[in-house]
Each structure stands twice: as C-alpha cells, then as structure tokens.
Amino acid sequence: MKNELLHVFRNTPFGRETLFQSIYFCKNAHISLKVYIPKYKQFLMYFENEVITVDLDDSYLRDPDMAREHAEKIIREAGLIPNFIEPKSYTASTLPDIPVDFEYMTCPRTISNLSAKIGLGYIGPKVRHIIKNSSFPVIIPTPVYKEWKSITVFFGGSNNAGKATRFGIEISKTSGFPIYLFTQAEGKPRSYYEELLEQKGLLSPLKELDFKWLFFKKGDLKNNLYEIAHDTLVVIGAYGHGPIKEVLFGSMMELIQSYLPNNMLIVGPNCTVSFALI
Amino acid sequence: MRFSIHNVDKRIQLILIGAVVGVGGALASVVLNRTLELGRELISSYKGNWYLFLFPAIGAVLSTFFLIYIAKDVGGHGVPEVIYSVTKRGGLLRLRASFSRLISCALTIASGGSAGPESPVVISGASIGSNIACLFRMRDRQRIMLVGGGSAAAIASIFNAPVAGIAFSLEAILGEWTSTSLITIAVASAVGTEVSHIFQGNQIPFEGGSFSISRLDLASCLGLSLFTCFTSVLLMKLLRIIRKSSNKLISSPLLRAGCGGLLVGIIGIFLPEVLGEGYGSIRMVIHGHYSYGIAAAGLIVLGKILATCLTIGTGGIGGLFAPCLVIGSFLGFFYFKLLLLIAPSVHWAGEAYFALLGMAGVISSVLQAPMTGIFLITEITEGYQVLVSVVLVSVISVCLSRLFEPFSVYHQELAAKGELLRPRTDRRILSELNIVELIDQNYRPVRPDMRLKEFIEIIKETKFHFFPVIDPDDNRYIGLIHIDDIRAYLFDPRLYDTILVEELIDPTIPTISLEQELHEIIDIFDYSHDATLPVVHNERFMGIISKSKILDHYRKELIVEEEI
C-alpha cells in the first residue's frame, strides 16, 4: 500500500475547500498527497471484487487547463509536494483506470451529483460504493475547510469498529492529537468493551496515547452525540453487518453521518490496515 | 450443514455457475434478436419513402445518445473491453455493460446501420458472467472463465453454433486452450444454445445444401484465400482510418455518428444490400437467388466495407461478425463469377460453396481466429461437406493477413497501447505480481554525515549487503551503499575518520518507483546489471527489490495459473 491519499480535484471554490481538507489530513497523518485532475467525465476504479465507474459531476471538468495550476499552487503553499496521477491504463479511450492502492481517499458527500445536494445525511451512491469496496478508508470532509484537533472513534465492538480504532490510533500517533473512544453501551458493562479492546490488541496502544473514553450507559445515542467535539475527526466503521441486518436494524454510520457535521473517516468492510500497529 | 456453493468442489462450482451464465448470455442474445425483429418490422412500414436514407443517421444519433447520455457508457463494440478485462483486470466488467450496448446496437442495426449484433451480445454475456462471478466472490481465474463462458453463450445462441461459441471464447477472448476453462465455457455454450432453442427454435441460419467438390475447386481455394486476405486487410485498415479521421474532424459524438449514418444511408440508396446486419443477403447468395454480375458483386463488397467502416468507425454501436459474413459471401460470389469468366467450361462447385468459403476466410482473418471461422461456417450452414475447403481458406487467409495486420481487429487497439498481454507470456505473468509484495523492508538506514568508523560498526552488527542513506531531517532518500563497492575502504584504518558515508554512495544505482510496471523494472535490472535495486517513492525509501525474489514470485504465479 502506498503511503498516499487520493484526492480527485474539483476546480471550483468548493473543490478548493476539499483540497485544503486533504492537505490538512496529509500533514497530520504524515502521508503524501496524490491528486487526480479528471479530463474525462468518468473514471474506473478496479477493486478486488468489483469495478466502480465513477461518473463525475460536470464541475469536476471545469477549466482543466487551470485546474492543475490551481491545485499545484494550493499544495505548494501548504508546504507539500504536488503529485499528480496520470492514468497509465484505459479501459476505453475515454475511460481511464485510476489506481486503488492508496492509504486513504477523500470524497465529498457526493461525487456524481451536483454539489447543491451536499448536506447532512446525504452520501451519494458512488461514494457509498467506494466505501463498501475499497481497501482504504474514505475521508468525507466538511463542505467548508475546518481543522480538527482531536480524533473520536466510534467503538461498538464489531470487527469494523476495531479496524476504525486502529486507524484512529495511527492518526493520533502521527498527529499528536488526543483520541476519544465513543461507546454507546447496549446493556453491556464497560468491562465487556474493555475486554473486546484487549482481545483486539487495542487497549494498550490507546493507553499510550492522550486517550479518553466517552462511555454512555444511559441516554439516547442521538442525544449523546452532542458530547462530540465540534473540531474532532470522527472515525467510524461502516457496512460491517451485512445488507439484510442493516436494512432491518439500520446502520450506525448512517445515523451518525446524518447528525454530525464533522470531518469523517469512514472505514469500510474491505479496508485493510497496513501500518505496523497490528 | 447449510448448503453453500462455496462448499462444493471448484470444478462443479464452475460448471453450475457456468450454466447460469450460459442462460444469461443466451437471454441477452434473445432479447437483442427480438428487439431487432421489432425494429425491422417498424422500419419496413416506411419502405418506399424518399426519406428512408435518413434512417441510419437518425438511428446512429439515437444509439449514441442512449449510450453516452442515458446508459452513461462509452462507445465501441465492446469486445476489446472484454479482452482488456481478461488480460489486465481479472475479468472484472462493469454491470452497465450488460445492457447498454444491446439497446444502442438495436437502434443502430434496425435503422439500417451496417453492423452486426454479435459484439454487443458478447460484452453483455461477458459482463453477466463477470458480475455473477463477483456475486459469488470467485477468484480472478474463475471469474475469467465465466467471462469466457458468457461470451461463448452469446455467440452460441445468436448463431445456434455451440462449438463456434467455444472456439471464439478460447481463441479471441481468453487466448488460450486449457482443459479447465474448456469445461466451463463448453457448459455455458451448450446451455446458451439450448436456451436459444427454447425461444427461437433450432434453426440453421444459412443452410448451404450439398456440393460436388472437385480437386480443381480445392485448388481454387488458394486464389480465394488471397481475395479474402486482402479484403480483410482493407476492412481493418479503412476502419482504422475512418475512426481516426472522424474523431479528428468532428468532436461531437452525436454529430459524428449522424454524419456516418447519413453517408451509409446514401450508399444504401444505390446498394440496399449494405444496410443492416445483412443476414437476408447472405441467404440469397447461398440459395442462388442473386442474378448479379461480377461487377455488381464487387461493388457490393466494396460498398459493404465502406458502409461498415462508416457505421462503426464514426461511433455506431455494433459488431463486425455479420458484416464480415456479408462481405465474405459476396466476395465468394464475386470469385465464383471470376472463375466462370476465366474457365467457363469447368463445372465449379457453385456460388454457395464459394460464398461459404469467402465467409470463413474473411471472418477468420479479421478476427485472426481460424478455428472460430471454421466452426462458425460449418455450424451455421451445416456445411460439413466443405470442411476441408473451409480449413484451407481460413488458415491460408489468416497466415497471409498476419503479414499486413499482425493483430486482429479486437486486439489492434490493445496492442497499440502495449496492453495486449496474452496468457502465459512473460509480461502477463509479471503483470499479475504485486510490486509491494516484492519489496524487502528489512534494512538498516544510515545517516549521510556518519563517519566510516561508525558505519563499520553497523556493518559488523548486521548481515545486510545494502545500506540506504536517509536524510534524518526529512526522511528523504539520498542514495545506496553496496558493501562490495566499499570493500577497499574497509581495510584501510587511516580512512575511518576521514570518510563520510555520503561519499560512499554509488550514484549509478538506479531507483525504482512504485508506479512502474514490473516489466519496466526487469528492464532496469537488465541494463544496470544489478541484482538488487532500491525502491523510492515520493523521495522516501520503501525497501529493496531483488531479482531472486521476483523469480520466486514468478514461479509461484506460474503454479497459480495452473490451478483453477
């Protein structure tokens, strides 16, 4: 896995905000930024078990000659080295294949529809597809650039939550920001979750960091979400329970993403954790 | 115990899923056939109207509009996409490819565009196979077999020719004949043919009748092979020229397709045989219903070539199978008339015989797939009597056309981009290896300002032969030191305090980037004559790649290729 974050650049003021967000993440996670400036309306991402056609919103193709110049300027001013993806393979002459061996990817809430749709509770179908299939977590940034000063991981005990915690720990280590674990106990004692963390080898790495556990025995999750800091990076696992269970009982990620306006790092079911922690 | 497909033996799994894929591929072909029939009926009600020549243009525009703006797909007939997915992407194909081209192709052909329904059906069948494989979470090799199965089922059901379907899939799509892939593809092809029988009946598309074939007829095959070879080369070259020049001249895909369709419509005013997929014309030639002379037959061949290149080259959606058969049948007819002109007293085998051979020669050369041509012609005409002649024409024609066009019409594009990776070739096996897995991250970095004395202590402590020099401030890679290159300094204590590590760096050692393909890395090993090379990405040292590790993984990949 390359130690890089993939960013698809949109040459608009909104796209600029998203790029700022990616730059901030790269600086704090100590990774490089890789920018793709689309020249065609679609691109393909070949994941292990599915190929996703990303149909881009028209605004991604605005003034492509200036796009590179704009992106380069922003990245250089931020003190990073501008790196751009030039697709090597094409499935068809106007259908480039974008590599998928990245550590992270930034996606706004929608990549195929007009940015006017972006709002709390809405994640576009392509972005969902990418989250479900990718081997990297996806950063869903706030529409306006906002720095985060801590990391809050949602931990409910599942394997995916474990993976999310690993990513949280890694970012906390590299950024030096405190890490908070948010747990809404579902009738189980704190010791149960502690044991789970211990089993997954997460408790001692957490204790080595500036760590605080937001453990809620009582109250409604929606109300308890108010305790989450406004300037925290929310890290959460998604689609870990299978489609039927999620349709019947709802998805924790869906609920959280429709309530929290924070920057989010969503860890999908096929994410692989490559850093040395595990 | 709960039944799960994953508990079943892999071969049985592939047979069962192959049968399902066969049904899918056949249904795609049945749907397209029925839609084409409906379209033809609709268009026939306008017959005799002066504006009929505009229909191919209208159809081409509608077809392109549907493909680009509604199905959000890309142009082309799709077979190169299937081959690309098989060679480079483990058989992964987009779900939308299973229907998008079917509808576009129906609009193109029904309105009179000169193209065939086969290629769009092939990509539909292949995409169905690929997506069913993904649903069952099958591995790349298994997925590729099911893509092959879907393609075979599509061809088998559209022509009622199961063996031709198998041959096409193995020869043109997979590029290899192995017993394991043969089983899955054969099952899919057989099931596809049966499903097609249910919906369309067991019809022989172009029944040829019986022939009395003399030795002179067999000898004349050589002459026909020359004609089929040059006709195929002309078709392939003209298609490329029209595709390139139309892309340059007209940037709007809708306008481009419309202009192409309009020109086809104008040709159709004078030569109506060139319109549509042309199966009716083939039947008329084979059944001896054409009373045209040699000049008219030659003109139809040229007209059909031009109409096909204009339809497909300007963005119309359709395949080359049917146009090749039409061109081949008229070319055979033309050759028969030529033979009659040269030797009127000889009792030649007849126009149907030469039409069948012409079809076999043209299709084999254009696809560079002689087995497909041979089986297709014998199956769709039940002309087993002409098997020897068909083999002769197909094989000679393919061999000759390779001199002028080394790649088939499906492979040209991929070969030009350097992405045609045939099975069991070096590049194909190397492309399957993941460069990250080859990197050895077991190393000890050293600082550039370190003195030789200190460095010698590190050499004593470790067993490494290479030492990357890394800038301690920003982790930037500076260079690499190989122990063999500094041996002379190691035994001279006077230098211990005077030489710095950065002075020992070998500046000639090339670096490898994670973005390079493995065949490019092998080239670097070859010209540098090094056994190990550093991998540097974004100025950071990632590790070492050694030739021996590549060889080790290469061997493992070869073993995996043998498995299902």
mmCIF file of N, CA and C in Angstrom, chain A residues 91-202:
data_model
loop_
_atom_site.group_PDB
_atom_site.id
_atom_site.type_symbol
_atom_site.label_atom_id
_atom_site.label_comp_id
_atom_site.label_asym_id
_atom_site.label_seq_id
_atom_site.Cartn_x
_atom_site.Cartn_y
_atom_site.Cartn_z
ATOM 1 N N THR A 91 -9.555 1.586 -19.918
ATOM 2 C CA THR A 91 -10.452 0.507 -20.315
ATOM 3 C C THR A 91 -11.026 0.805 -21.698
ATOM 4 N N ALA A 92 -11.348 2.056 -21.930
ATOM 5 C CA ALA A 92 -11.714 2.526 -23.271
ATOM 6 C C ALA A 92 -11.045 3.881 -23.430
ATOM 7 N N SER A 93 -11.045 4.403 -24.661
ATOM 8 C CA SER A 93 -10.240 5.607 -24.895
ATOM 9 C C SER A 93 -10.621 6.788 -24.007
ATOM 10 N N THR A 94 -11.868 6.848 -23.554
ATOM 11 C CA THR A 94 -12.262 7.959 -22.674
ATOM 12 C C THR A 94 -12.589 7.466 -21.265
ATOM 13 N N LEU A 95 -12.035 6.327 -20.920
ATOM 14 C CA LEU A 95 -12.355 5.723 -19.631
ATOM 15 C C LEU A 95 -11.060 5.303 -18.913
ATOM 16 N N PRO A 96 -10.427 6.272 -18.234
ATOM 17 C CA PRO A 96 -9.158 5.929 -17.571
ATOM 18 C C PRO A 96 -9.365 5.077 -16.317
ATOM 19 N N ASP A 97 -8.358 4.260 -16.024
ATOM 20 C CA ASP A 97 -8.390 3.452 -14.793
ATOM 21 C C ASP A 97 -7.514 4.153 -13.765
ATOM 22 N N ILE A 98 -8.082 4.397 -12.611
ATOM 23 C CA ILE A 98 -7.322 5.064 -11.547
ATOM 24 C C ILE A 98 -6.838 3.996 -10.569
ATOM 25 N N PRO A 99 -5.558 4.047 -10.179
ATOM 26 C CA PRO A 99 -5.071 3.029 -9.232
ATOM 27 C C PRO A 99 -5.847 3.073 -7.914
ATOM 28 N N VAL A 100 -5.849 1.956 -7.213
ATOM 29 C CA VAL A 100 -6.621 1.909 -5.957
ATOM 30 C C VAL A 100 -5.750 1.526 -4.760
ATOM 31 N N ASP A 101 -4.428 1.523 -4.958
ATOM 32 C CA ASP A 101 -3.571 1.105 -3.845
ATOM 33 C C ASP A 101 -3.111 2.299 -3.004
ATOM 34 N N PHE A 102 -4.091 2.985 -2.449
ATOM 35 C CA PHE A 102 -3.773 4.140 -1.604
ATOM 36 C C PHE A 102 -4.057 3.808 -0.145
ATOM 37 N N GLU A 103 -3.607 4.706 0.717
ATOM 38 C CA GLU A 103 -3.843 4.514 2.154
ATOM 39 C C GLU A 103 -5.190 5.136 2.548
ATOM 40 N N TYR A 104 -5.540 6.244 1.878
ATOM 41 C CA TYR A 104 -6.791 6.952 2.150
ATOM 42 C C TYR A 104 -7.299 7.587 0.846
ATOM 43 N N MET A 105 -8.588 7.944 0.867
ATOM 44 C CA MET A 105 -9.116 8.720 -0.261
ATOM 45 C C MET A 105 -10.075 9.773 0.295
ATOM 46 N N THR A 106 -10.062 10.942 -0.315
ATOM 47 C CA THR A 106 -11.026 11.967 0.098
ATOM 48 C C THR A 106 -12.160 11.992 -0.915
ATOM 49 N N CYS A 107 -13.368 11.950 -0.408
ATOM 50 C CA CYS A 107 -14.549 12.035 -1.269
ATOM 51 C C CYS A 107 -15.525 13.009 -0.639
ATOM 52 N N PRO A 108 -16.014 13.982 -1.375
ATOM 53 C CA PRO A 108 -17.105 14.772 -0.791
ATOM 54 C C PRO A 108 -18.339 13.873 -0.665
ATOM 55 N N ARG A 109 -19.382 14.377 -0.039
ATOM 56 C CA ARG A 109 -20.553 13.506 0.176
ATOM 57 C C ARG A 109 -21.134 13.002 -1.138
ATOM 58 N N THR A 110 -20.962 13.762 -2.185
ATOM 59 C CA THR A 110 -21.377 13.257 -3.495
ATOM 60 C C THR A 110 -20.323 13.622 -4.526
ATOM 61 N N ILE A 111 -20.101 12.709 -5.443
ATOM 62 C CA ILE A 111 -19.063 12.921 -6.450
ATOM 63 C C ILE A 111 -19.703 12.973 -7.846
ATOM 64 N N SER A 112 -20.901 12.393 -7.961
ATOM 65 C CA SER A 112 -21.558 12.309 -9.271
ATOM 66 C C SER A 112 -22.676 13.333 -9.437
ATOM 67 N N ASN A 113 -23.232 13.790 -8.325
ATOM 68 C CA ASN A 113 -24.347 14.731 -8.432
ATOM 69 C C ASN A 113 -23.868 16.155 -8.179
ATOM 70 N N LEU A 114 -24.736 17.080 -8.438
ATOM 71 C CA LEU A 114 -24.396 18.482 -8.207
ATOM 72 C C LEU A 114 -24.071 18.707 -6.737
ATOM 73 N N SER A 115 -23.099 19.593 -6.490
ATOM 74 C CA SER A 115 -22.701 19.833 -5.105
ATOM 75 C C SER A 115 -23.838 20.450 -4.292
ATOM 76 N N ALA A 116 -24.872 20.965 -4.989
ATOM 77 C CA ALA A 116 -26.019 21.533 -4.274
ATOM 78 C C ALA A 116 -26.692 20.491 -3.385
ATOM 79 N N LYS A 117 -26.495 19.231 -3.715
ATOM 80 C CA LYS A 117 -27.136 18.155 -2.933
ATOM 81 C C LYS A 117 -26.428 17.901 -1.612
ATOM 82 N N ILE A 118 -25.205 18.401 -1.504
ATOM 83 C CA ILE A 118 -24.412 18.066 -0.324
ATOM 84 C C ILE A 118 -25.049 18.648 0.932
ATOM 85 N N GLY A 119 -25.297 17.781 1.861
ATOM 86 C CA GLY A 119 -25.888 18.214 3.118
ATOM 87 C C GLY A 119 -25.847 17.073 4.093
ATOM 88 N N LEU A 120 -26.142 17.343 5.323
ATOM 89 C CA LEU A 120 -26.106 16.290 6.338
ATOM 90 C C LEU A 120 -27.063 15.170 5.953
ATOM 91 N N GLY A 121 -26.622 13.960 6.128
ATOM 92 C CA GLY A 121 -27.497 12.816 5.875
ATOM 93 C C GLY A 121 -27.439 12.296 4.460
ATOM 94 N N TYR A 122 -26.767 13.040 3.574
ATOM 95 C CA TYR A 122 -26.720 12.556 2.187
ATOM 96 C C TYR A 122 -25.307 12.094 1.834
ATOM 97 N N ILE A 123 -25.223 10.836 1.422
ATOM 98 C CA ILE A 123 -23.969 10.336 0.848
ATOM 99 C C ILE A 123 -24.352 9.714 -0.488
ATOM 100 N N GLY A 124 -23.715 10.175 -1.545
ATOM 101 C CA GLY A 124 -24.075 9.725 -2.894
ATOM 102 C C GLY A 124 -23.806 8.238 -3.104
ATOM 103 N N PRO A 125 -24.514 7.626 -4.079
ATOM 104 C CA PRO A 125 -24.371 6.181 -4.297
ATOM 105 C C PRO A 125 -22.957 5.745 -4.685
ATOM 106 N N LYS A 126 -22.251 6.565 -5.452
ATOM 107 C CA LYS A 126 -20.886 6.181 -5.863
ATOM 108 C C LYS A 126 -19.944 6.201 -4.666
ATOM 109 N N VAL A 127 -20.124 7.213 -3.810
ATOM 110 C CA VAL A 127 -19.269 7.312 -2.623
ATOM 111 C C VAL A 127 -19.514 6.094 -1.725
ATOM 112 N N ARG A 128 -20.776 5.700 -1.606
ATOM 113 C CA ARG A 128 -21.109 4.501 -0.816
ATOM 114 C C ARG A 128 -20.435 3.264 -1.412
ATOM 115 N N HIS A 129 -20.488 3.184 -2.740
ATOM 116 C CA HIS A 129 -19.881 2.049 -3.437
ATOM 117 C C HIS A 129 -18.385 1.970 -3.155
ATOM 118 N N ILE A 130 -17.756 3.157 -3.199
ATOM 119 C CA ILE A 130 -16.306 3.204 -2.957
ATOM 120 C C ILE A 130 -16.032 2.750 -1.517
ATOM 121 N N ILE A 131 -16.823 3.253 -0.572
ATOM 122 C CA ILE A 131 -16.614 2.877 0.837
ATOM 123 C C ILE A 131 -16.757 1.357 1.003
ATOM 124 N N LYS A 132 -17.766 0.786 0.345
ATOM 125 C CA LYS A 132 -18.033 -0.654 0.503
ATOM 126 C C LYS A 132 -16.936 -1.519 -0.093
ATOM 127 N N ASN A 133 -16.321 -1.064 -1.175
ATOM 128 C CA ASN A 133 -15.379 -1.923 -1.899
ATOM 129 C C ASN A 133 -13.909 -1.625 -1.675
ATOM 130 N N SER A 134 -13.604 -0.433 -1.190
ATOM 131 C CA SER A 134 -12.193 -0.034 -1.170
ATOM 132 C C SER A 134 -11.423 -0.706 -0.046
ATOM 133 N N SER A 135 -10.127 -0.797 -0.281
ATOM 134 C CA SER A 135 -9.253 -1.355 0.747
ATOM 135 C C SER A 135 -8.694 -0.224 1.605
ATOM 136 N N PHE A 136 -9.154 1.005 1.345
ATOM 137 C CA PHE A 136 -8.696 2.153 2.141
ATOM 138 C C PHE A 136 -9.910 2.862 2.737
ATOM 139 N N PRO A 137 -9.721 3.570 3.864
ATOM 140 C CA PRO A 137 -10.851 4.339 4.398
ATOM 141 C C PRO A 137 -11.071 5.618 3.601
ATOM 142 N N VAL A 138 -12.284 6.120 3.660
ATOM 143 C CA VAL A 138 -12.643 7.301 2.870
ATOM 144 C C VAL A 138 -12.901 8.480 3.812
ATOM 145 N N ILE A 139 -12.274 9.597 3.473
ATOM 146 C CA ILE A 139 -12.474 10.805 4.279
ATOM 147 C C ILE A 139 -13.617 11.576 3.649
ATOM 148 N N ILE A 140 -14.641 11.851 4.446
ATOM 149 C CA ILE A 140 -15.736 12.701 3.950
ATOM 150 C C ILE A 140 -15.587 14.040 4.665
ATOM 151 N N PRO A 141 -15.105 15.036 3.960
ATOM 152 C CA PRO A 141 -14.808 16.301 4.641
ATOM 153 C C PRO A 141 -16.027 17.195 4.785
ATOM 154 N N THR A 142 -15.878 18.171 5.632
ATOM 155 C CA THR A 142 -16.941 19.172 5.780
ATOM 156 C C THR A 142 -16.943 20.039 4.513
ATOM 157 N N PRO A 143 -18.087 20.617 4.144
ATOM 158 C CA PRO A 143 -18.113 21.408 2.894
ATOM 159 C C PRO A 143 -17.173 22.617 2.942
ATOM 160 N N VAL A 144 -16.940 23.141 4.148
ATOM 161 C CA VAL A 144 -16.023 24.278 4.293
ATOM 162 C C VAL A 144 -14.838 23.798 5.133
ATOM 163 N N TYR A 145 -13.643 24.258 4.751
ATOM 164 C CA TYR A 145 -12.425 23.805 5.428
ATOM 165 C C TYR A 145 -12.499 24.027 6.928
ATOM 166 N N LYS A 146 -12.258 22.960 7.659
ATOM 167 C CA LYS A 146 -12.311 23.050 9.106
ATOM 168 C C LYS A 146 -11.234 22.138 9.688
ATOM 169 N N GLU A 147 -10.369 22.724 10.497
ATOM 170 C CA GLU A 147 -9.302 21.907 11.086
ATOM 171 C C GLU A 147 -9.865 21.082 12.225
ATOM 172 N N TRP A 148 -9.310 19.906 12.450
ATOM 173 C CA TRP A 148 -9.728 19.097 13.590
ATOM 174 C C TRP A 148 -8.559 18.987 14.556
ATOM 175 N N LYS A 149 -8.874 18.924 15.815
ATOM 176 C CA LYS A 149 -7.819 18.953 16.839
ATOM 177 C C LYS A 149 -7.823 17.695 17.700
ATOM 178 N N SER A 150 -8.700 16.773 17.381
ATOM 179 C CA SER A 150 -8.731 15.500 18.112
ATOM 180 C C SER A 150 -9.349 14.445 17.198
ATOM 181 N N ILE A 151 -9.310 13.199 17.682
ATOM 182 C CA ILE A 151 -9.892 12.104 16.897
ATOM 183 C C ILE A 151 -10.911 11.398 17.786
ATOM 184 N N THR A 152 -12.100 11.193 17.245
ATOM 185 C CA THR A 152 -13.116 10.461 18.009
ATOM 186 C C THR A 152 -13.511 9.214 17.222
ATOM 187 N N VAL A 153 -13.272 8.067 17.850
ATOM 188 C CA VAL A 153 -13.583 6.805 17.174
ATOM 189 C C VAL A 153 -14.857 6.229 17.786
ATOM 190 N N PHE A 154 -15.762 5.791 16.920
ATOM 191 C CA PHE A 154 -16.967 5.117 17.415
ATOM 192 C C PHE A 154 -16.650 3.635 17.570
ATOM 193 N N PHE A 155 -16.759 3.157 18.795
ATOM 194 C CA PHE A 155 -16.429 1.755 19.042
ATOM 195 C C PHE A 155 -17.634 1.034 19.650
ATOM 196 N N GLY A 156 -18.190 0.111 18.877
ATOM 197 C CA GLY A 156 -19.327 -0.666 19.385
ATOM 198 C C GLY A 156 -18.972 -2.132 19.542
ATOM 199 N N GLY A 157 -17.735 -2.473 19.263
ATOM 200 C CA GLY A 157 -17.291 -3.853 19.499
ATOM 201 C C GLY A 157 -17.113 -4.688 18.248
ATOM 202 N N SER A 158 -17.639 -4.241 17.130
ATOM 203 C CA SER A 158 -17.543 -5.065 15.903
ATOM 204 C C SER A 158 -16.113 -5.066 15.355
ATOM 205 N N ASN A 159 -15.879 -5.972 14.413
ATOM 206 C CA ASN A 159 -14.559 -6.038 13.784
ATOM 207 C C ASN A 159 -14.235 -4.745 13.059
ATOM 208 N N ASN A 160 -15.251 -4.219 12.386
ATOM 209 C CA ASN A 160 -15.047 -2.976 11.647
ATOM 210 C C ASN A 160 -14.724 -1.816 12.582
ATOM 211 N N ALA A 161 -15.375 -1.829 13.762
ATOM 212 C CA ALA A 161 -15.092 -0.789 14.762
ATOM 213 C C ALA A 161 -13.648 -0.933 15.248
ATOM 214 N N GLY A 162 -13.199 -2.184 15.323
ATOM 215 C CA GLY A 162 -11.807 -2.451 15.713
ATOM 216 C C GLY A 162 -10.849 -1.848 14.693
ATOM 217 N N LYS A 163 -11.196 -2.066 13.405
ATOM 218 C CA LYS A 163 -10.339 -1.510 12.343
ATOM 219 C C LYS A 163 -10.332 0.016 12.421
ATOM 220 N N ALA A 164 -11.528 0.578 12.660
ATOM 221 C CA ALA A 164 -11.629 2.047 12.755
ATOM 222 C C ALA A 164 -10.759 2.544 13.904
ATOM 223 N N THR A 165 -10.766 1.807 15.015
ATOM 224 C CA THR A 165 -9.954 2.218 16.171
ATOM 225 C C THR A 165 -8.468 2.192 15.810
ATOM 226 N N ARG A 166 -8.075 1.183 15.039
ATOM 227 C CA ARG A 166 -6.667 1.104 14.619
ATOM 228 C C ARG A 166 -6.267 2.338 13.803
ATOM 229 N N PHE A 167 -7.171 2.724 12.895
ATOM 230 C CA PHE A 167 -6.872 3.924 12.094
ATOM 231 C C PHE A 167 -6.810 5.155 13.009
ATOM 232 N N GLY A 168 -7.739 5.217 13.951
ATOM 233 C CA GLY A 168 -7.766 6.340 14.894
ATOM 234 C C GLY A 168 -6.458 6.431 15.668
ATOM 235 N N ILE A 169 -5.998 5.276 16.147
ATOM 236 C CA ILE A 169 -4.746 5.230 16.922
ATOM 237 C C ILE A 169 -3.581 5.722 16.055
ATOM 238 N N GLU A 170 -3.532 5.238 14.822
ATOM 239 C CA GLU A 170 -2.443 5.608 13.926
ATOM 240 C C GLU A 170 -2.424 7.120 13.691
ATOM 241 N N ILE A 171 -3.622 7.696 13.454
ATOM 242 C CA ILE A 171 -3.665 9.145 13.184
ATOM 243 C C ILE A 171 -3.323 9.934 14.447
ATOM 244 N N SER A 172 -3.783 9.432 15.580
ATOM 245 C CA SER A 172 -3.459 10.102 16.839
ATOM 246 C C SER A 172 -1.941 10.089 17.083
ATOM 247 N N LYS A 173 -1.320 8.955 16.755
ATOM 248 C CA LYS A 173 0.138 8.834 16.932
ATOM 249 C C LYS A 173 0.887 9.835 16.060
ATOM 250 N N THR A 174 0.500 9.882 14.776
ATOM 251 C CA THR A 174 1.241 10.733 13.841
ATOM 252 C C THR A 174 0.940 12.217 14.063
ATOM 253 N N SER A 175 -0.312 12.522 14.439
ATOM 254 C CA SER A 175 -0.684 13.933 14.578
ATOM 255 C C SER A 175 -0.394 14.477 15.973
ATOM 256 N N GLY A 176 -0.352 13.573 16.944
ATOM 257 C CA GLY A 176 -0.146 14.010 18.323
ATOM 258 C C GLY A 176 -1.435 14.521 18.964
ATOM 259 N N PHE A 177 -2.553 14.399 18.261
ATOM 260 C CA PHE A 177 -3.837 14.853 18.806
ATOM 261 C C PHE A 177 -4.426 13.788 19.739
ATOM 262 N N PRO A 178 -5.222 14.218 20.727
ATOM 263 C CA PRO A 178 -5.841 13.231 21.616
ATOM 264 C C PRO A 178 -6.861 12.353 20.892
ATOM 265 N N ILE A 179 -7.037 11.166 21.424
ATOM 266 C CA ILE A 179 -8.018 10.256 20.813
ATOM 267 C C ILE A 179 -9.127 9.962 21.825
ATOM 268 N N TYR A 180 -10.355 10.051 21.369
ATOM 269 C CA TYR A 180 -11.510 9.716 22.212
ATOM 270 C C TYR A 180 -12.217 8.521 21.615
ATOM 271 N N LEU A 181 -12.679 7.652 22.529
ATOM 272 C CA LEU A 181 -13.446 6.496 22.076
ATOM 273 C C LEU A 181 -14.891 6.738 22.489
ATOM 274 N N PHE A 182 -15.808 6.660 21.565
ATOM 275 C CA PHE A 182 -17.221 6.893 21.882
ATOM 276 C C PHE A 182 -17.926 5.539 21.859
ATOM 277 N N THR A 183 -18.507 5.176 22.989
ATOM 278 C CA THR A 183 -19.236 3.901 23.036
ATOM 279 C C THR A 183 -20.620 4.129 23.639
ATOM 280 N N GLN A 184 -21.610 3.701 22.904
ATOM 281 C CA GLN A 184 -22.974 3.721 23.432
ATOM 282 C C GLN A 184 -23.261 2.289 23.885
ATOM 283 N N ALA A 185 -23.190 2.068 25.196
ATOM 284 C CA ALA A 185 -23.336 0.702 25.703
ATOM 285 C C ALA A 185 -24.746 0.187 25.432
ATOM 286 N N GLU A 186 -24.800 -1.002 24.883
ATOM 287 C CA GLU A 186 -26.130 -1.565 24.600
ATOM 288 C C GLU A 186 -26.441 -2.606 25.674
ATOM 289 N N GLY A 187 -26.599 -2.126 26.890
ATOM 290 C CA GLY A 187 -26.932 -3.006 28.015
ATOM 291 C C GLY A 187 -25.751 -3.804 28.535
ATOM 292 N N LYS A 188 -24.579 -3.551 28.011
ATOM 293 C CA LYS A 188 -23.401 -4.317 28.453
ATOM 294 C C LYS A 188 -22.491 -3.421 29.290
ATOM 295 N N PRO A 189 -21.779 -4.048 30.253
ATOM 296 C CA PRO A 189 -20.914 -3.223 31.125
ATOM 297 C C PRO A 189 -19.657 -2.757 30.381
ATOM 298 N N ARG A 190 -18.982 -1.794 30.968
ATOM 299 C CA ARG A 190 -17.753 -1.238 30.387
ATOM 300 C C ARG A 190 -16.680 -2.320 30.248
ATOM 301 N N SER A 191 -16.676 -3.237 31.240
ATOM 302 C CA SER A 191 -15.648 -4.300 31.230
ATOM 303 C C SER A 191 -15.749 -5.158 29.954
ATOM 304 N N TYR A 192 -16.961 -5.327 29.471
ATOM 305 C CA TYR A 192 -17.173 -6.121 28.248
ATOM 306 C C TYR A 192 -16.441 -5.476 27.072
ATOM 307 N N TYR A 193 -16.609 -4.169 26.968
ATOM 308 C CA TYR A 193 -15.958 -3.458 25.845
ATOM 309 C C TYR A 193 -14.446 -3.399 26.046
ATOM 310 N N GLU A 194 -14.049 -3.293 27.329
ATOM 311 C CA GLU A 194 -12.606 -3.269 27.642
ATOM 312 C C GLU A 194 -11.950 -4.577 27.213
ATOM 313 N N GLU A 195 -12.689 -5.661 27.499
ATOM 314 C CA GLU A 195 -12.182 -6.990 27.127
ATOM 315 C C GLU A 195 -12.050 -7.114 25.600
ATOM 316 N N LEU A 196 -13.072 -6.573 24.915
ATOM 317 C CA LEU A 196 -13.021 -6.603 23.432
ATOM 318 C C LEU A 196 -11.803 -5.848 22.911
ATOM 319 N N LEU A 197 -11.575 -4.682 23.504
ATOM 320 C CA LEU A 197 -10.411 -3.874 23.087
ATOM 321 C C LEU A 197 -9.111 -4.625 23.364
ATOM 322 N N GLU A 198 -9.095 -5.300 24.511
ATOM 323 C CA GLU A 198 -7.909 -6.078 24.907
ATOM 324 C C GLU A 198 -7.669 -7.207 23.901
ATOM 325 N N GLN A 199 -8.781 -7.899 23.585
ATOM 326 C CA GLN A 199 -8.684 -9.024 22.620
ATOM 327 C C GLN A 199 -8.159 -8.568 21.258
ATOM 328 N N LYS A 200 -8.574 -7.391 20.865
ATOM 329 C CA LYS A 200 -8.164 -6.879 19.556
ATOM 330 C C LYS A 200 -6.791 -6.203 19.621
ATOM 331 N N GLY A 201 -6.186 -6.219 20.801
ATOM 332 C CA GLY A 201 -4.845 -5.638 20.955
ATOM 333 C C GLY A 201 -4.853 -4.127 20.858
ATOM 334 N N LEU A 202 -5.960 -3.517 21.285
ATOM 335 C CA LEU A 202 -6.080 -2.066 21.109
ATOM 336 C C LEU A 202 -5.945 -1.282 22.412
#
